[in-house]
Amino acid sequence: MPVPAPSFHIRLLGVACLLAGLAACGREPPAPEPAAPATHTSADSSGGAISAAPLDKPAPKPTPEEVLAGTQWPAAKLGEGDARISCSSDYSTGDGELLRSLDYFAMVDALSPCRDADVVRLHYRGKIDAGFADTVERTAAMAARMGIRHRILDLDSPGGVIEDGIRAGDAMGDEHWTVWVREGAVCHSACVLILAAGDQRLVSGAVGIHRMIRLSSTATTRQQLTAELQQVHSQLDDYLQRNGAATAIADLMMTVPSRDLRLLSADELHQFGLEGANPVQDDLERLRVLRQCGQDFLRRKEAFQRALDRDCGKPGQHVDAMRDCGIGLLPKFGFPDKRCPDEAPMAEYARALQEQGERKADAADAGKDGKRSGEGKGAARTGAR
């Protein structure tokens, strides 16, 4: 029977915790508690970490941008998973409409309602396969075309094909995705490659890794099989490094038996670069925000991020509670900021908060105008008498 997955500490922005050991005066420091053993459970045979591409052929690449900039999109089929499009970051209202086709005009229809909200949430439950990679790629392309800046991948996957995971991750790389693994969801095996690619990773469900399987292998000896896996390992190393994740993930995909599953702890998720802010993207964003919005804005944004990690990252916390906690912190650091509204932390929520404040201000002004108008009418009637 599988061991139940532990609750994981969600960290929105991945600020490292400082660990300090204090010794009592004149006494030996207490012996540290033994580290909890790694949690293992049985692997889900419906997913996995499967390498299927022939080694003598290059790994598949994302569809070129100039192709997706047109309307004659290459034929593509949805994968085995369930893909849905929502225009809300509040998943308590549901997971959106079922995506039935990846054709150009079908994607136009699916994402058009999300223009006003300026957010698209792709909820996907199922294997990492070619259809999943195409779905992520085309959702991002259409969102960019429509000016929908905020993209959320709401993921629940037992894993799948490594090469398709790399292609999907590369397609996400410059498209500013937030990735969720909600409470009750999983991200196993090849799915961790998708986590590595997100700008922000909110993890409440279980994340696990095991050894990859070569379905197209022609090996008949350990030496031959190991040589094949080393080639795939090299591709994984390159992919993880360009996304700011630890290459130790690739090592685990060589050592944990494929029938088992190594569940990662909250600390391991942080150490491996699979939760919170993507460090590579974080550095790029810091430089861009500094140039665009100034030192004071950047200082407040980084102070908010530290407070967010400290105050909102409770063990076992649900994603919606994390979101509400973060929204509550925004005004304390001067957000939303009208000078750079699109660069505020949690920008999709900051924008909604600003609009809500503007509506309240307009309503208050309208009420004052109505009151003054009523007073004027009353005074006129009094004068007439």
Coordinates of C-alpha atoms in Angstrom, one line a residue:
M1 CA 0.0 0.0 0.0
P2 CA 1.5 3.4 -0.9
V3 CA 2.9 5.6 1.9
P4 CA 0.7 8.7 2.0
A5 CA 2.4 11.8 0.7
P6 CA 3.5 14.3 3.4
S7 CA 2.3 17.9 3.5
F8 CA 4.7 20.1 1.7
H9 CA 5.8 23.7 2.7
I10 CA 4.7 26.0 -0.1
R11 CA 7.1 28.8 -0.7
L12 CA 5.9 31.3 -3.4
L13 CA 9.2 33.0 -4.1
G14 CA 11.8 30.7 -2.9
V15 CA 13.9 32.9 -0.5
A16 CA 16.4 30.7 1.3
C17 CA 15.9 30.1 5.0
L18 CA 18.9 30.8 7.3
L19 CA 19.7 28.0 9.7
A20 CA 21.6 28.9 12.8
G21 CA 22.7 26.5 15.6
L22 CA 23.0 28.0 19.1
A23 CA 25.0 26.3 21.8
A24 CA 24.2 26.9 25.5
C25 CA 26.9 28.7 27.4
G26 CA 29.5 26.3 28.9
R27 CA 27.6 23.2 27.7
E28 CA 27.8 21.0 24.7
P29 CA 25.2 21.8 22.1
P30 CA 22.3 19.3 21.9
A31 CA 22.8 16.5 19.4
P32 CA 20.9 17.2 16.2
E33 CA 17.8 15.2 15.5
P34 CA 18.4 12.5 12.9
A35 CA 17.2 13.4 9.5
A36 CA 14.0 11.9 8.4
P37 CA 14.5 9.1 5.9
A38 CA 13.5 9.7 2.3
T39 CA 9.9 8.8 1.7
H40 CA 9.4 6.1 -0.9
T41 CA 6.3 4.7 -2.4
S42 CA 5.3 2.7 -5.4
A43 CA 5.5 4.4 -8.8
D44 CA 2.3 5.0 -10.8
S45 CA 2.5 2.9 -13.9
S46 CA 0.3 5.3 -15.8
G47 CA 3.1 7.9 -16.0
G48 CA 6.8 7.5 -15.2
A49 CA 10.0 8.9 -16.6
I50 CA 10.1 7.4 -20.1
S51 CA 12.8 8.1 -22.7
A52 CA 11.4 7.2 -26.1
A53 CA 13.4 9.2 -28.6
P54 CA 16.1 7.4 -30.7
L55 CA 19.6 8.5 -29.5
D56 CA 20.8 9.1 -33.1
K57 CA 18.2 11.8 -33.6
P58 CA 18.1 15.3 -32.0
A59 CA 15.6 16.0 -29.3
P60 CA 12.3 17.6 -30.5
K61 CA 12.3 21.4 -30.3
P62 CA 9.4 23.8 -29.7
T63 CA 7.5 25.0 -32.8
P64 CA 9.3 28.1 -34.2
E65 CA 7.8 31.4 -33.1
E66 CA 7.3 32.6 -36.7
V67 CA 5.1 29.6 -37.4
L68 CA 2.9 30.2 -34.4
A69 CA 2.7 33.9 -35.4
G70 CA 0.6 33.0 -38.4
T71 CA -2.7 31.2 -38.7
Q72 CA -1.7 28.1 -40.5
W73 CA -0.6 26.1 -37.5
P74 CA 0.8 22.6 -38.1
A75 CA -1.6 19.7 -37.2
A76 CA -1.5 18.7 -33.6
K77 CA -3.6 16.5 -31.4
L78 CA -4.5 16.7 -27.8
G79 CA -2.8 14.2 -25.6
E80 CA -4.4 11.6 -23.3
G81 CA -4.8 14.1 -20.5
D82 CA -7.7 16.4 -19.6
A83 CA -6.9 20.0 -20.6
R84 CA -9.2 22.9 -19.5
I85 CA -9.0 26.7 -19.9
S86 CA -10.0 29.1 -17.2
C87 CA -9.8 32.8 -17.1
S88 CA -9.6 33.0 -13.3
S89 CA -6.8 32.4 -10.8
D90 CA -9.5 31.4 -8.2
Y91 CA -9.8 27.6 -8.7
S92 CA -12.6 27.4 -6.1
T93 CA -14.9 28.5 -9.0
G94 CA -13.9 25.5 -11.1
D95 CA -11.3 24.5 -13.6
G96 CA -12.8 26.0 -16.8
E97 CA -13.9 24.8 -20.1
L98 CA -12.6 21.5 -21.7
L99 CA -10.2 22.2 -24.5
R100 CA -11.3 20.1 -27.5
S101 CA -8.9 21.1 -30.2
L102 CA -5.5 22.6 -30.7
D103 CA -6.4 24.2 -34.1
Y104 CA -5.8 27.9 -34.4
F105 CA -9.4 29.1 -34.4
A106 CA -10.3 26.7 -31.6
M107 CA -7.6 28.3 -29.5
V108 CA -8.8 31.7 -30.4
D109 CA -12.3 30.8 -29.1
A110 CA -10.9 29.2 -26.0
L111 CA -8.8 32.1 -24.9
S112 CA -10.8 35.1 -26.1
P113 CA -12.8 35.3 -22.8
C114 CA -9.6 35.7 -20.9
R115 CA -8.6 39.0 -22.5
D116 CA -10.4 41.2 -20.0
A117 CA -9.2 39.2 -17.0
D118 CA -5.6 39.3 -18.3
V119 CA -5.0 35.8 -17.0
V120 CA -5.3 32.3 -18.4
R121 CA -5.1 29.2 -16.3
L122 CA -4.4 25.9 -18.1
H123 CA -5.6 23.1 -15.9
Y124 CA -4.0 19.8 -17.0
R125 CA -4.5 16.4 -15.5
G126 CA -2.7 13.5 -17.2
K127 CA 0.5 12.3 -18.8
I128 CA 3.4 14.4 -20.0
D129 CA 3.2 13.6 -23.7
A130 CA 3.4 15.3 -27.1
G131 CA -0.1 16.5 -26.9
F132 CA 0.6 18.2 -23.5
A133 CA 3.7 19.9 -25.0
D134 CA 1.6 21.2 -27.9
T135 CA -1.1 22.4 -25.6
V136 CA 1.3 24.4 -23.4
E137 CA 3.1 25.8 -26.5
R138 CA -0.1 26.9 -28.2
T139 CA -1.8 28.3 -25.1
A140 CA 1.3 30.5 -24.5
A141 CA 1.4 31.6 -28.2
M142 CA -2.3 32.6 -28.2
A143 CA -2.0 34.3 -24.9
A144 CA 0.9 36.4 -26.1
R145 CA -1.0 37.2 -29.3
M146 CA -4.0 38.4 -27.3
G147 CA -1.9 40.4 -24.8
I148 CA -2.9 38.0 -21.9
R149 CA 0.2 38.5 -19.7
H150 CA -0.5 36.1 -16.8
R151 CA -0.3 32.4 -17.5
I152 CA -0.9 29.7 -14.9
L153 CA -0.3 26.0 -15.5
D154 CA -2.4 24.1 -12.9
L155 CA -0.8 20.7 -13.1
D156 CA -1.6 17.2 -11.9
S157 CA 0.5 14.5 -13.6
P158 CA 2.1 11.1 -12.9
G159 CA 4.8 11.8 -15.4
G160 CA 5.4 10.6 -18.9
V161 CA 7.9 11.1 -21.7
I162 CA 11.1 12.9 -20.9
E163 CA 11.7 14.4 -24.3
D164 CA 8.1 15.8 -24.4
G165 CA 8.7 17.3 -20.9
I166 CA 11.9 19.0 -22.1
R167 CA 10.1 20.3 -25.2
A168 CA 7.2 21.7 -23.1
G169 CA 9.6 23.2 -20.6
D170 CA 11.6 24.9 -23.4
A171 CA 8.4 26.3 -24.8
M172 CA 7.5 27.7 -21.3
G173 CA 11.0 29.2 -20.8
D174 CA 10.4 32.7 -22.0
E175 CA 6.6 32.8 -21.6
H176 CA 6.4 33.7 -17.9
W177 CA 4.4 30.7 -16.5
T178 CA 3.4 30.2 -12.9
V179 CA 3.1 26.5 -12.2
W180 CA 0.8 25.1 -9.5
V181 CA 0.7 21.6 -8.0
R182 CA -2.3 22.0 -5.8
E183 CA -3.3 20.1 -2.7
G184 CA -4.4 16.6 -3.8
A185 CA -2.5 16.8 -7.1
V186 CA 0.8 15.1 -7.9
C187 CA 3.9 15.9 -10.0
H188 CA 5.9 12.7 -10.5
S189 CA 8.8 11.6 -12.6
A190 CA 9.0 13.5 -15.9
C191 CA 6.6 16.1 -14.5
V192 CA 9.5 17.6 -12.4
L193 CA 10.9 18.9 -15.7
I194 CA 7.8 21.1 -16.0
L195 CA 8.3 22.5 -12.5
A196 CA 11.9 23.4 -13.3
A197 CA 10.7 25.6 -16.2
G198 CA 8.2 27.8 -14.4
D199 CA 8.9 31.4 -13.4
Q200 CA 7.0 30.7 -10.1
R201 CA 6.2 27.3 -8.6
L202 CA 3.5 26.9 -5.9
V203 CA 3.7 23.3 -4.6
S204 CA 1.2 21.8 -2.2
G205 CA 0.8 18.3 -3.7
A206 CA 3.3 15.5 -3.8
V207 CA 6.5 15.7 -6.0
G208 CA 8.4 12.5 -6.7
I209 CA 11.3 11.2 -8.8
H210 CA 12.4 7.8 -10.0
R211 CA 14.7 6.2 -12.5
M212 CA 14.0 6.7 -16.2
I213 CA 13.1 3.9 -18.6
R214 CA 14.4 3.6 -22.1
L215 CA 11.5 2.2 -24.2
S216 CA 13.4 2.4 -27.5
S217 CA 16.6 0.7 -26.0
T218 CA 18.4 -1.9 -28.0
A219 CA 20.7 -2.7 -25.1
T220 CA 21.4 -6.3 -24.1
T221 CA 24.0 -5.6 -21.3
R222 CA 24.2 -3.3 -18.3
Q223 CA 27.1 -1.5 -20.0
Q224 CA 25.1 -0.8 -23.1
L225 CA 22.0 0.3 -21.2
T226 CA 24.0 2.6 -18.9
A227 CA 25.7 4.2 -22.0
E228 CA 22.2 5.0 -23.4
L229 CA 21.0 6.4 -20.2
Q230 CA 24.1 8.6 -19.8
Q231 CA 23.2 10.2 -23.1
V232 CA 19.8 11.0 -21.9
H233 CA 21.3 12.1 -18.5
S234 CA 23.5 14.6 -20.4
Q235 CA 20.4 16.1 -22.1
L236 CA 18.7 16.4 -18.7
D237 CA 21.7 18.1 -17.2
D238 CA 21.7 20.7 -19.9
Y239 CA 18.0 21.3 -19.5
L240 CA 18.1 21.6 -15.8
Q241 CA 21.1 24.0 -15.8
R242 CA 19.5 26.4 -18.3
N243 CA 16.4 26.5 -16.0
G244 CA 18.3 27.0 -12.8
A245 CA 17.4 23.6 -11.3
A246 CA 19.8 21.2 -9.6
T247 CA 21.4 18.5 -11.7
A248 CA 20.9 16.2 -8.7
I249 CA 17.4 15.7 -10.2
A250 CA 19.0 14.0 -13.2
D251 CA 21.1 11.8 -10.8
L252 CA 18.0 10.7 -9.0
M253 CA 16.5 9.7 -12.4
M254 CA 19.4 7.4 -12.7
T255 CA 19.4 5.7 -9.3
V256 CA 15.9 5.4 -7.7
P257 CA 14.4 2.1 -9.0
S258 CA 11.8 2.7 -11.6
R259 CA 9.2 0.7 -9.7
D260 CA 9.6 3.0 -6.7
L261 CA 9.1 6.7 -6.2
R262 CA 11.3 9.0 -4.1
L263 CA 9.0 11.7 -2.7
L264 CA 10.8 15.0 -2.2
S265 CA 10.5 16.9 1.1
A266 CA 9.9 20.7 1.3
D267 CA 13.6 21.4 1.9
E268 CA 14.6 19.2 -1.1
L269 CA 12.1 21.0 -3.3
H270 CA 13.8 24.3 -2.3
Q271 CA 17.3 22.9 -2.6
F272 CA 16.7 21.4 -6.0
G273 CA 15.1 24.6 -7.4
L274 CA 11.7 23.1 -8.0
E275 CA 9.6 25.6 -5.9
G276 CA 9.3 29.3 -5.4
A277 CA 10.9 31.7 -7.8
N278 CA 13.0 30.4 -10.7
P279 CA 16.5 31.7 -9.8
V280 CA 17.5 32.3 -13.5
Q281 CA 14.3 34.2 -14.2
D282 CA 14.6 36.0 -10.9
D283 CA 17.9 37.5 -11.8
L284 CA 16.7 38.6 -15.2
E285 CA 13.6 40.2 -13.7
R286 CA 15.6 42.0 -11.0
L287 CA 17.8 43.7 -13.7
R288 CA 14.8 44.6 -15.9
V289 CA 12.7 46.0 -13.0
L290 CA 15.7 48.0 -11.7
R291 CA 16.1 49.6 -15.2
Q292 CA 12.4 50.2 -15.6
C293 CA 11.0 51.1 -12.2
G294 CA 14.0 52.2 -10.1
Q295 CA 15.8 51.2 -7.0
D296 CA 13.0 52.0 -4.5
F297 CA 10.5 49.9 -6.4
L298 CA 12.9 47.0 -6.5
R299 CA 13.7 47.3 -2.8
R300 CA 10.0 47.2 -1.9
K301 CA 9.3 44.3 -4.2
E302 CA 12.1 42.2 -2.7
A303 CA 11.0 43.1 0.8
F304 CA 7.5 41.9 -0.1
Q305 CA 8.9 38.7 -1.5
R306 CA 10.8 38.0 1.8
A307 CA 7.7 38.8 3.9
L308 CA 5.6 36.6 1.6
D309 CA 7.9 33.6 2.1
R310 CA 8.1 34.2 5.9
D311 CA 4.5 35.0 6.7
C312 CA 2.5 33.0 4.1
G313 CA 4.5 29.8 3.7
K314 CA 2.8 27.6 6.3
P315 CA 3.3 23.8 6.1
G316 CA 0.3 22.2 4.4
Q317 CA -1.1 25.6 3.3
H318 CA -3.5 25.5 0.3
V319 CA -2.7 27.5 -2.7
D320 CA -5.8 29.8 -2.3
A321 CA -4.8 30.6 1.3
M322 CA -1.3 31.5 0.1
R323 CA -2.8 33.8 -2.5
D324 CA -5.1 35.5 0.0
C325 CA -2.2 36.0 2.4
G326 CA 0.0 37.5 -0.3
I327 CA -2.8 39.9 -1.4
G328 CA -3.1 41.0 2.2
L329 CA 0.6 41.9 2.3
L330 CA 0.6 44.0 -0.9
P331 CA -0.6 47.3 0.6
K332 CA 2.0 47.1 3.4
F333 CA 4.7 47.5 0.8
G334 CA 3.1 50.2 -1.4
F335 CA 1.5 47.9 -4.0
P336 CA -0.3 48.3 -6.3
D337 CA 2.1 51.0 -7.5
K338 CA 0.6 53.2 -10.3
R339 CA 4.1 54.0 -11.6
C340 CA 4.9 50.4 -12.5
P341 CA 1.6 48.4 -12.1
D342 CA 2.6 45.5 -14.3
E343 CA 5.8 44.9 -12.4
A344 CA 4.3 44.6 -9.0
P345 CA 4.7 41.3 -7.2
M346 CA 1.6 39.0 -7.7
A347 CA 0.8 41.4 -10.6
E348 CA -2.4 39.6 -11.7
Y349 CA -3.8 40.1 -8.2
A350 CA -2.3 43.6 -7.7
R351 CA -4.1 44.7 -10.8
A352 CA -7.4 43.3 -9.6
L353 CA -6.8 45.0 -6.2
Q354 CA -6.1 48.3 -7.9
E355 CA -9.2 48.1 -10.0
Q356 CA -11.3 47.2 -7.0
G357 CA -10.0 50.3 -5.2
E358 CA -10.7 52.5 -8.2
R359 CA -14.3 51.2 -8.3
K360 CA -14.8 51.9 -4.6
A361 CA -13.4 55.4 -5.1
D362 CA -15.6 56.1 -8.1
A363 CA -18.7 54.8 -6.1
A364 CA -17.7 57.0 -3.2
D365 CA -17.4 60.1 -5.4
A366 CA -20.7 59.3 -7.1
G367 CA -22.3 59.1 -3.7
K368 CA -20.8 62.5 -2.7
D369 CA -22.0 64.0 -5.9
G370 CA -25.5 62.6 -5.4
K371 CA -25.6 63.9 -1.8
R372 CA -24.4 67.4 -2.9
S373 CA -27.0 67.4 -5.7
G374 CA -29.7 66.5 -3.3
E375 CA -28.7 69.2 -0.9
G376 CA -28.7 71.7 -3.7
K377 CA -32.2 70.7 -4.7
G378 CA -33.4 71.0 -1.2
A379 CA -31.9 74.4 -0.8
A380 CA -33.6 75.6 -4.0
R381 CA -36.9 74.4 -2.8
T382 CA -36.5 76.1 0.5
G383 CA -35.6 79.3 -1.2
A384 CA -38.6 79.2 -3.5
R385 CA -40.9 79.0 -0.5

